[in-house]
Amino acid sequence: MKTALVTGGAKGIGLAISELLVGDGWNVVITGRDGDAISTAVSGLTSGPGKAVGKVMDVRDRASIDSVITDTRSEFGSLDSLINCAGVIIRNESEVLSEEDWETVIDTDLSGVFRCSQAAFADLEKAKGATIVNVGSIAGSVGIAGRAGYTAAKAGLEGLTRTLGLEWADRDIRVNAVAPGWTRTEMVAGGIKDGRLSEAALTSRIPQKRLAEPHEIATVVKFLMSPESSYITGQTITVDGGITINGNT
């Protein structure tokens, strides 16, 4: 049985990925900073043939990452896939965005991916056909007002994916990314509820006229982890209902 570590795996897209993998018979280590959310997620993942365990981990802290990877190795014997899904958004206009807020987003959404990938490298290199899948965003290729740190981090993530894919190809580690568009996660739902986002306005710009569901992103992540994608590395697959190809907006 193979083992995957999912950062940010207790909510939204990360939880959908965890659910799909457990259902497919993977051992899944769900990590995040919110211990209560992790416990709730793990307790709900009991119907599949795989096993889910939860670990509190901060992607901004290398010691925390190393500890979880050591625990994963001890419990399951190997690490076959890393899914980097942990992320934060801090919204503010660029002229007033604080340096602290900028660094928080970059440190979590970009540097955190590098830390986790580097920390997992030795274990992934020992696995046959290991994979890393980074969860980015269409914000990596389009501008979104009020999200300078987030768009910069997600653009950097695509570059990091290409470089790690290149460097580690001969180590039998494939590194790819998915770039979701507007997805019905807790974060987006909260923005709609408090009026910061308008679902009608969003869907009017999406050619498929709806938000993505988290499981639709998870299925693409699963594909990039599978033997069916064995000749794909260093790529970012956009999953956005067509919004980034819509020149009519």
Backbone as numpy.savetxt, mean C-alpha at the origin, in Angstrom:
# Nx Ny Nz CAx CAy CAz Cx Cy Cz
3.02 -22.99 2.91 2.17 -21.80 2.91 3.05 -20.55 2.91
2.75 -19.61 2.01 3.56 -18.40 1.90 3.10 -17.34 2.90
4.02 -16.40 3.18 3.77 -15.36 4.17 3.94 -13.98 3.56
3.00 -13.11 3.86 3.05 -11.71 3.41 2.96 -10.79 4.61
3.69 -9.68 4.53 3.59 -8.62 5.53 2.92 -7.43 4.87
1.82 -6.97 5.47 1.05 -5.86 4.90 1.12 -4.68 5.86
1.80 -3.61 5.46 1.80 -2.41 6.28 0.49 -1.67 6.05
-0.02 -1.04 7.10 -1.32 -0.38 6.96 -2.42 -1.36 6.61
-2.32 -2.58 7.16 -3.20 -3.65 6.74 -4.51 -3.77 7.51
-4.79 -2.85 8.41 -5.97 -2.98 9.26 -7.20 -2.25 8.74
-7.02 -1.39 7.73 -8.13 -0.59 7.25 -8.05 -0.44 5.73
-9.17 -0.08 5.13 -9.21 0.32 3.73 -8.64 -0.69 2.78
-7.79 -0.21 1.88 -7.19 -1.07 0.86 -6.31 -2.13 1.51
-5.56 -1.77 2.54 -4.71 -2.74 3.21 -5.50 -3.89 3.80
-6.66 -3.60 4.39 -7.51 -4.65 4.94 -8.07 -5.53 3.83
-8.47 -4.91 2.72 -8.99 -5.70 1.59 -7.91 -6.64 1.05
-6.66 -6.17 1.00 -5.56 -7.03 0.57 -5.38 -8.18 1.55
-5.40 -7.87 2.84 -5.23 -8.90 3.88 -6.34 -9.95 3.78
-7.58 -9.51 3.59 -8.71 -10.43 3.48 -8.53 -11.37 2.28
-8.13 -10.80 1.16 -7.97 -11.59 -0.05 -6.87 -12.64 0.12
-5.77 -12.24 0.73 -4.64 -13.17 0.89 -4.96 -14.29 1.88
-5.60 -13.95 3.00 -5.99 -14.99 3.95 -6.94 -15.98 3.28
-7.86 -15.46 2.48 -8.77 -16.32 1.77 -8.10 -17.22 0.76
-6.93 -16.81 0.29 -6.16 -17.61 -0.67 -5.13 -18.51 0.00
-5.12 -18.53 1.33 -4.24 -19.45 2.03 -2.89 -18.89 2.43
-2.72 -17.58 2.40 -1.47 -16.97 2.85 -1.49 -16.77 4.36
-0.32 -16.86 4.97 -0.12 -16.28 6.29 0.08 -14.78 6.09
-0.64 -13.98 6.84 -0.59 -12.52 6.66 -0.27 -11.85 7.99
0.76 -11.03 7.98 1.12 -10.23 9.15 0.63 -8.82 8.89
-0.39 -8.43 9.64 -1.01 -7.11 9.49 -0.33 -6.15 10.45
0.17 -5.05 9.93 0.87 -4.10 10.78 0.27 -2.70 10.67
0.52 -1.91 11.70 0.07 -0.53 11.74 0.38 0.04 13.10
0.00 1.29 13.30 0.29 1.95 14.58 -0.86 1.83 15.58
-2.06 1.50 15.09 -3.25 1.45 15.93 -3.51 0.00 16.36
-3.11 -0.32 17.58 -3.25 -1.69 18.06 -4.69 -2.17 18.10
-5.63 -1.29 18.47 -7.03 -1.69 18.52 -7.56 -2.03 17.13
-7.20 -1.21 16.14 -7.65 -1.48 14.77 -7.07 -2.78 14.25
-5.81 -3.05 14.59 -5.18 -4.30 14.17 -5.89 -5.49 14.79
-6.19 -5.42 16.08 -6.89 -6.52 16.76 -8.25 -6.78 16.14
-8.97 -5.71 15.82 -10.28 -5.85 15.19 -10.17 -6.50 13.83
-9.17 -6.08 13.05 -8.97 -6.65 11.72 -8.64 -8.13 11.80
-7.72 -8.49 12.67 -7.30 -9.89 12.79 -8.46 -10.76 13.24
-9.25 -10.27 14.18 -10.38 -11.07 14.69 -11.42 -11.32 13.62
-11.47 -10.46 12.60 -12.43 -10.64 11.53 -11.94 -11.52 10.39
-10.67 -11.89 10.43 -10.08 -12.69 9.34 -9.92 -14.15 9.78
-11.04 -14.82 9.93 -11.02 -16.19 10.43 -11.65 -17.18 9.46
-12.16 -16.71 8.32 -12.93 -17.59 7.44 -12.09 -18.26 6.35
-10.86 -17.82 6.16 -10.05 -18.37 5.08 -9.10 -19.44 5.58
-8.45 -20.13 4.64 -7.48 -21.15 5.03 -6.17 -20.59 5.54
-5.90 -19.33 5.28 -4.68 -18.70 5.77 -4.83 -18.24 7.21
-3.74 -17.72 7.75 -3.72 -17.25 9.14 -3.29 -15.80 9.17
-4.00 -14.99 9.95 -3.65 -13.58 10.13 -3.17 -13.34 11.54
-2.08 -12.59 11.67 -1.61 -12.13 12.97 -1.38 -10.63 12.86
-1.44 -9.95 13.97 -1.26 -8.51 13.98 -0.03 -8.10 14.77
0.64 -7.07 14.29 1.82 -6.53 14.96 1.77 -5.00 14.89
1.96 -4.35 16.03 2.08 -2.89 16.03 3.44 -2.53 15.47
3.46 -1.66 14.46 4.72 -1.28 13.80 4.58 0.12 13.24
5.63 0.88 13.33 5.67 2.24 12.80 6.69 2.26 11.66
6.24 2.54 10.44 7.15 2.52 9.29 8.18 3.65 9.35
8.03 4.57 10.30 9.02 5.64 10.47 10.16 5.23 11.40
10.08 4.02 11.95 11.02 3.57 12.98 11.65 2.26 12.52
12.93 2.29 12.13 13.59 1.10 11.59 13.64 -0.02 12.64
13.86 0.33 13.90 13.91 -0.71 14.93 12.58 -1.43 15.05
11.50 -0.70 14.93 10.16 -1.29 14.98 9.96 -2.25 13.81
10.40 -1.85 12.63 10.28 -2.70 11.43 11.11 -3.97 11.60
12.36 -3.81 12.02 13.25 -4.97 12.19 12.67 -5.97 13.19
12.06 -5.48 14.25 11.48 -6.34 15.26 10.34 -7.18 14.69
9.48 -6.55 13.88 8.35 -7.27 13.30 8.83 -8.31 12.28
9.82 -7.96 11.50 10.34 -8.92 10.52 10.99 -10.11 11.23
11.69 -9.85 12.31 12.27 -10.94 13.10 11.17 -11.84 13.66
10.10 -11.24 14.18 8.97 -12.01 14.70 8.31 -12.83 13.60
8.20 -12.24 12.41 7.59 -12.94 11.28 8.41 -14.17 10.90
9.70 -14.00 10.85 10.61 -15.11 10.53 10.50 -16.21 11.58
10.43 -15.82 12.84 10.34 -16.80 13.92 9.03 -17.57 13.88
7.94 -16.87 13.57 6.63 -17.51 13.62 6.33 -18.34 12.38
6.73 -17.85 11.20 6.34 -18.50 9.96 7.51 -19.08 9.16
8.73 -18.73 9.53 9.89 -19.32 8.88 10.38 -18.60 7.65
9.56 -17.74 7.07 9.97 -17.05 5.85 9.11 -15.81 5.65
9.55 -14.97 4.71 8.75 -13.84 4.25 8.83 -13.85 2.73
7.67 -13.99 2.09 7.61 -14.13 0.65 7.14 -12.88 -0.08
6.44 -12.02 0.62 5.93 -10.82 -0.04 5.76 -9.69 0.97
6.06 -8.48 0.52 5.87 -7.26 1.30 4.92 -6.37 0.55
3.84 -5.94 1.20 2.90 -5.01 0.60 2.97 -3.72 1.40
3.47 -2.68 0.79 3.62 -1.38 1.45 2.37 -0.55 1.21
1.50 -0.53 2.22 0.22 0.18 2.08 0.05 1.30 3.10
0.90 1.36 4.09 0.77 2.40 5.12 0.95 3.78 4.50
0.11 4.71 4.90 0.24 6.06 4.37 -0.62 7.06 5.13
-0.25 8.32 5.01 -1.02 9.40 5.61 -1.19 10.52 4.60
-2.22 11.32 4.81 -2.43 12.55 4.03 -2.60 13.70 5.01
-1.89 14.78 4.78 -2.12 16.02 5.52 -2.45 17.10 4.51
-3.64 17.65 4.60 -4.12 18.60 3.61 -3.84 20.03 4.06
-3.20 20.81 3.19 -3.01 22.24 3.44 -2.44 22.85 2.17
-2.68 24.13 1.99 -2.11 24.81 0.82 -0.60 24.94 1.00
0.12 24.86 -0.10 1.58 24.78 -0.04 2.22 25.98 0.64
1.62 27.15 0.49 2.25 28.34 1.06 2.19 28.38 2.58
1.33 27.54 3.17 1.23 27.52 4.63 1.50 26.12 5.20
1.84 25.17 4.35 2.13 23.82 4.82 3.39 23.85 5.69
3.29 23.34 6.90 4.44 23.38 7.81 5.49 22.35 7.39
6.72 22.64 7.75 7.80 21.69 7.46 7.55 20.38 8.20
7.00 20.47 9.40 6.71 19.26 10.18 5.69 18.37 9.45
4.63 18.98 8.93 3.62 18.20 8.22 4.18 17.61 6.92
4.99 18.41 6.20 5.64 17.90 5.00 6.48 16.67 5.32
7.30 16.77 6.35 8.21 15.68 6.70 7.45 14.45 7.20
6.33 14.66 7.88 5.52 13.52 8.35 5.02 12.70 7.18
4.52 13.37 6.14 3.99 12.65 4.99 5.11 11.97 4.21
6.18 12.68 3.94 7.29 12.10 3.19 7.90 10.93 3.95
8.05 11.09 5.26 8.68 10.05 6.07 7.83 8.79 6.13
6.51 8.96 6.11 5.62 7.80 6.17 5.42 7.19 4.79
5.02 8.00 3.82 4.55 7.49 2.53 5.67 7.12 1.56
6.85 7.69 1.75 7.96 7.38 0.86 9.12 6.72 1.60
9.67 7.42 2.60 10.80 6.85 3.33 10.40 5.56 4.05
9.16 5.48 4.51 8.69 4.27 5.17 8.70 3.08 4.25
8.36 3.29 2.99 8.41 2.20 2.01 9.84 1.73 1.79
10.76 2.68 1.70 12.17 2.32 1.53 12.68 1.54 2.74
12.35 2.02 3.95 12.81 1.34 5.16 12.31 -0.11 5.20
11.02 -0.27 4.95 10.44 -1.62 5.02 11.05 -2.53 3.95
11.23 -2.00 2.76 11.78 -2.80 1.67 13.22 -3.20 1.98
13.99 -2.26 2.46 15.38 -2.55 2.79 15.47 -3.55 3.94
14.62 -3.38 4.95 14.65 -4.28 6.10 14.22 -5.70 5.72
13.32 -5.81 4.74 12.81 -7.12 4.33 13.70 -7.80 3.30
14.65 -7.09 2.74 15.42 -7.60 1.60 16.04 -8.97 1.85
16.73 -9.12 2.97 17.46 -10.38 3.21 16.52 -11.57 3.24
15.34 -11.40 3.86 14.38 -12.50 3.89 13.75 -12.74 2.53
13.45 -11.67 1.81 12.86 -11.83 0.48 13.82 -12.48 -0.49
15.11 -12.16 -0.35 16.10 -12.75 -1.24 16.17 -14.27 -1.06
15.90 -14.75 0.14 15.94 -16.19 0.40 14.71 -16.91 -0.14
13.62 -16.17 -0.33 12.39 -16.78 -0.84 12.49 -16.95 -2.35
11.78 -17.92 -2.87 11.76 -18.13 -4.31 10.63 -17.30 -4.91
10.97 -16.40 -5.82 9.96 -15.59 -6.48 9.28 -14.60 -5.56
10.06 -13.91 -4.72 9.49 -12.94 -3.79 8.98 -11.71 -4.52
8.06 -11.01 -3.86 7.48 -9.81 -4.46 7.34 -8.70 -3.43
7.47 -7.48 -3.92 7.09 -6.28 -3.18 6.05 -5.56 -4.02
4.95 -5.17 -3.40 3.95 -4.37 -4.09 3.72 -3.11 -3.26
3.95 -1.96 -3.88 3.76 -0.67 -3.22 2.42 -0.08 -3.64
1.66 0.36 -2.66 0.37 0.99 -2.95 0.58 2.49 -3.03
0.54 3.00 -4.26 0.73 4.42 -4.50 -0.60 5.12 -4.66
-0.68 5.97 -5.69 -1.89 6.75 -5.92 -1.76 7.44 -7.27
-2.91 7.78 -7.85 -2.85 8.61 -9.05 -2.22 9.96 -8.74
-2.15 10.31 -7.45 -1.48 11.55 -7.05 0.00 11.53 -7.41
0.54 10.37 -7.74 1.93 10.30 -8.18 2.14 10.79 -9.59
1.06 10.95 -10.36 1.20 11.38 -11.75 0.34 12.58 -12.11
-0.52 13.04 -11.20 -1.32 14.24 -11.44 -1.19 15.16 -10.24
-1.45 16.43 -10.44 -1.43 17.37 -9.32 -2.76 17.37 -8.59
-2.72 17.46 -7.27 -3.92 17.57 -6.45 -3.69 18.72 -5.47
-4.47 19.76 -5.59 -4.28 20.95 -4.76 -4.43 20.61 -3.28
-3.57 21.21 -2.48 -3.64 21.03 -1.04 -2.98 19.77 -0.53
-2.27 19.06 -1.41 -1.64 17.80 -1.01 -0.21 17.71 -1.52
0.57 18.74 -1.31 1.93 18.78 -1.87 2.78 17.62 -1.37
2.75 17.37 -0.07 3.55 16.28 0.47 3.13 14.94 -0.07
1.83 14.73 -0.15 1.29 13.45 -0.61 1.64 13.20 -2.08
1.43 14.21 -2.93 1.73 14.01 -4.35 3.23 13.81 -4.57
4.05 14.54 -3.82 5.51 14.36 -3.95 5.92 12.96 -3.51
5.35 12.49 -2.40 5.69 11.15 -1.91 5.27 10.08 -2.90
4.08 10.20 -3.46 3.59 9.17 -4.37 4.32 9.20 -5.71
4.74 10.37 -6.15 5.59 10.43 -7.35 6.94 9.77 -7.07
7.51 10.06 -5.90 8.76 9.43 -5.51 8.64 7.93 -5.39
7.47 7.47 -4.94 7.25 6.03 -4.80 7.34 5.31 -6.15
6.84 5.94 -7.19 6.93 5.32 -8.52 8.40 5.23 -8.96
9.19 6.25 -8.68 10.61 6.19 -9.00 11.34 5.14 -8.19
11.00 5.04 -6.91 11.60 4.02 -6.05 11.24 2.63 -6.54
10.00 2.44 -6.96 9.56 1.14 -7.48 10.38 0.74 -8.69
10.62 1.68 -9.59 11.42 1.37 -10.78 12.85 0.98 -10.40
13.44 1.74 -9.49 14.84 1.49 -9.14 15.01 0.17 -8.39
14.13 -0.11 -7.42 14.23 -1.38 -6.71 13.93 -2.55 -7.65
12.99 -2.35 -8.57 12.71 -3.40 -9.55 13.93 -3.71 -10.39
14.67 -2.68 -10.75 15.89 -2.85 -11.54 16.99 -3.51 -10.72
17.22 -2.98 -9.53 18.33 -3.47 -8.70 18.14 -4.91 -8.23
16.90 -5.30 -7.97 16.65 -6.59 -7.33 16.10 -7.65 -8.29
16.04 -7.34 -9.57 15.51 -8.30 -10.53 16.34 -9.58 -10.54
17.68 -9.44 -10.49 18.52 -10.63 -10.52 18.61 -11.33 -9.17
17.93 -10.78 -8.16 17.82 -11.45 -6.86 16.50 -12.21 -6.75
15.76 -12.25 -7.86 14.46 -12.93 -7.92 13.44 -12.26 -7.00
13.54 -10.93 -6.90 12.55 -10.14 -6.17 11.92 -9.17 -7.18
10.64 -9.32 -7.41 9.95 -8.39 -8.30 9.32 -7.28 -7.47
9.45 -6.04 -7.95 8.94 -4.88 -7.24 8.03 -4.10 -8.17
6.78 -3.97 -7.80 5.80 -3.24 -8.61 4.93 -2.38 -7.71
4.09 -1.59 -8.34 3.19 -0.71 -7.59 1.83 -0.67 -8.25
0.82 -0.35 -7.47 -0.49 -0.01 -7.99 -0.77 1.44 -7.63
-1.46 2.14 -8.52 -1.81 3.54 -8.28 -3.33 3.67 -8.32
-3.99 3.53 -7.17 -5.44 3.65 -7.15 -5.91 5.08 -7.40
-7.09 5.17 -8.00 -7.79 6.44 -8.05 -8.66 6.59 -6.80
-9.74 7.34 -6.94 -10.62 7.59 -5.80 -11.30 6.29 -5.40
-11.07 5.87 -4.16 -11.51 4.57 -3.67 -12.33 4.76 -2.39
-13.35 3.93 -2.23 -14.26 4.07 -1.10 -13.62 3.51 0.18
-12.66 4.23 0.70 -12.01 3.89 1.96 -12.59 4.76 3.08
-12.19 4.46 4.30 -12.64 5.26 5.43 -12.22 6.72 5.28
-11.02 6.93 4.72 -10.51 8.28 4.56 -11.37 9.09 3.58
-11.69 8.48 2.44 -12.51 9.17 1.43 -13.94 9.32 1.95
-14.48 8.27 2.57 -15.84 8.34 3.11 -15.96 9.45 4.15
-14.91 9.61 4.97 -14.93 10.67 5.96 -14.93 12.05 5.33
-14.16 12.21 4.24 -14.14 13.48 3.53 -15.47 13.82 2.90
-16.16 12.79 2.40 -17.49 13.01 1.82 -18.48 13.39 2.91
-18.39 12.69 4.05 -19.33 12.94 5.14 -19.20 14.34 5.71
-17.95 14.84 5.84 -17.79 16.17 6.44 -17.78 17.31 5.42
-18.00 16.97 4.16 -18.16 18.00 3.14 -16.88 18.44 2.46
-15.74 17.87 2.81 -14.50 18.24 2.14 -14.44 17.68 0.72
-15.15 16.58 0.49 -15.21 15.97 -0.83 -16.66 15.82 -1.24
-16.90 15.86 -2.53 -18.23 15.64 -3.08 -18.19 14.40 -3.96
-18.95 13.36 -3.55 -18.96 12.15 -4.36 -19.51 12.41 -5.75
-20.52 13.26 -5.85 -21.09 13.57 -7.16 -20.07 14.24 -8.06
-19.30 15.18 -7.50 -18.29 15.87 -8.30 -17.18 14.91 -8.72
-16.80 14.04 -7.81 -15.74 13.08 -8.13 -16.19 12.12 -9.23
-17.35 11.52 -9.05 -17.80 10.52 -10.02 -18.12 11.12 -11.37
-18.44 12.41 -11.40 -18.71 13.05 -12.69 -17.45 13.12 -13.55
-16.28 13.09 -12.92 -15.01 13.16 -13.65 -14.45 11.79 -13.98
-15.00 10.75 -13.37 -14.51 9.39 -13.58 -15.29 8.75 -14.71
-14.65 8.32 -15.79 -15.39 7.74 -16.91 -16.31 6.58 -16.52
-15.93 5.77 -15.54 -16.78 4.68 -15.11 -17.86 5.11 -14.13
-17.86 6.39 -13.77 -18.93 7.02 -13.00 -19.16 6.41 -11.61
-18.10 5.97 -10.98 -18.21 5.47 -9.62 -16.83 5.44 -8.98
-16.82 5.38 -7.65 -15.58 5.18 -6.92 -15.19 3.71 -7.01
-13.90 3.43 -6.84 -13.44 2.06 -6.75 -13.80 1.50 -5.38
-13.98 0.20 -5.31 -14.12 -0.50 -4.03 -12.74 -1.05 -3.65
-12.40 -1.09 -2.37 -11.06 -1.56 -1.98 -10.68 -2.91 -2.55
-11.65 -3.83 -2.68 -11.30 -5.17 -3.18 -10.84 -5.12 -4.64
-11.26 -4.07 -5.38 -10.83 -3.96 -6.78 -9.36 -3.58 -6.88
-8.86 -2.87 -5.89 -7.43 -2.58 -5.84 -6.68 -3.82 -5.36
-7.26 -4.51 -4.38 -6.62 -5.70 -3.81 -6.39 -6.78 -4.86
-7.33 -6.93 -5.80 -7.16 -7.99 -6.82 -5.97 -7.70 -7.72
-5.67 -6.44 -7.97 -4.51 -6.10 -8.79 -3.22 -6.35 -8.01
-3.24 -6.04 -6.72 -2.09 -6.35 -5.86 -1.83 -7.86 -5.88
-2.90 -8.63 -5.72 -2.76 -10.09 -5.74 -2.16 -10.57 -7.06
-2.59 -9.99 -8.17 -2.03 -10.36 -9.48 -0.52 -10.10 -9.51
-0.09 -8.95 -8.99 1.33 -8.62 -9.01 2.15 -9.48 -8.06
1.50 -10.16 -7.14 2.18 -11.10 -6.25 2.22 -12.51 -6.84
1.48 -12.75 -7.90 1.25 -14.10 -8.38 2.22 -14.50 -9.49
2.36 -15.80 -9.76 3.19 -16.26 -10.88 2.70 -15.76 -12.23
1.42 -15.41 -12.32 0.89 -14.89 -13.59 1.54 -13.57 -14.00
2.17 -12.88 -13.06 2.85 -11.62 -13.38 4.37 -11.77 -13.31
4.86 -12.98 -13.56 6.26 -13.31 -13.31 7.26 -12.52 -14.15
6.82 -11.91 -15.25 7.74 -11.14 -16.09 7.47 -9.64 -16.00
6.85 -9.22 -14.92 6.55 -7.81 -14.70 7.32 -7.33 -13.48
8.15 -6.32 -13.65 8.81 -5.71 -12.49 9.13 -4.25 -12.79
9.13 -3.45 -11.74 9.43 -2.03 -11.86 8.30 -1.20 -12.44
7.09 -1.76 -12.48 5.97 -1.10 -13.13 4.95 -0.57 -12.13
4.22 0.45 -12.54 3.09 0.95 -11.76 1.83 0.77 -12.60
0.86 0.05 -12.05 -0.41 -0.18 -12.73 -1.45 0.76 -12.12
-2.04 1.58 -12.97 -3.05 2.54 -12.54 -4.42 1.88 -12.54
-5.13 2.04 -11.42 -6.46 1.43 -11.25 -7.40 2.56 -10.82
-7.98 3.27 -11.80 -8.64 4.54 -11.46 -9.94 4.80 -12.19
-10.51 3.77 -12.84 -11.77 4.00 -13.56 -11.63 4.90 -14.76
-10.39 5.22 -15.14 -10.15 6.04 -16.33 -9.97 7.53 -16.08
-9.93 7.96 -14.81 -9.91 9.41 -14.55 -8.64 10.08 -15.09
-7.49 9.39 -15.05 -6.26 10.03 -15.50 -6.11 10.04 -17.02
-7.00 9.37 -17.74 -6.98 9.45 -19.21 -8.10 10.32 -19.74
-8.85 10.92 -18.83 -10.02 11.71 -19.25 -9.60 13.14 -19.54
-9.39 13.46 -20.80 -9.01 14.79 -21.19 -10.16 15.77 -21.27
-11.37 15.32 -20.93 -12.54 16.17 -21.02 -12.85 16.90 -19.71
-12.01 16.66 -18.66 -12.29 17.31 -17.38 -11.68 18.69 -17.33
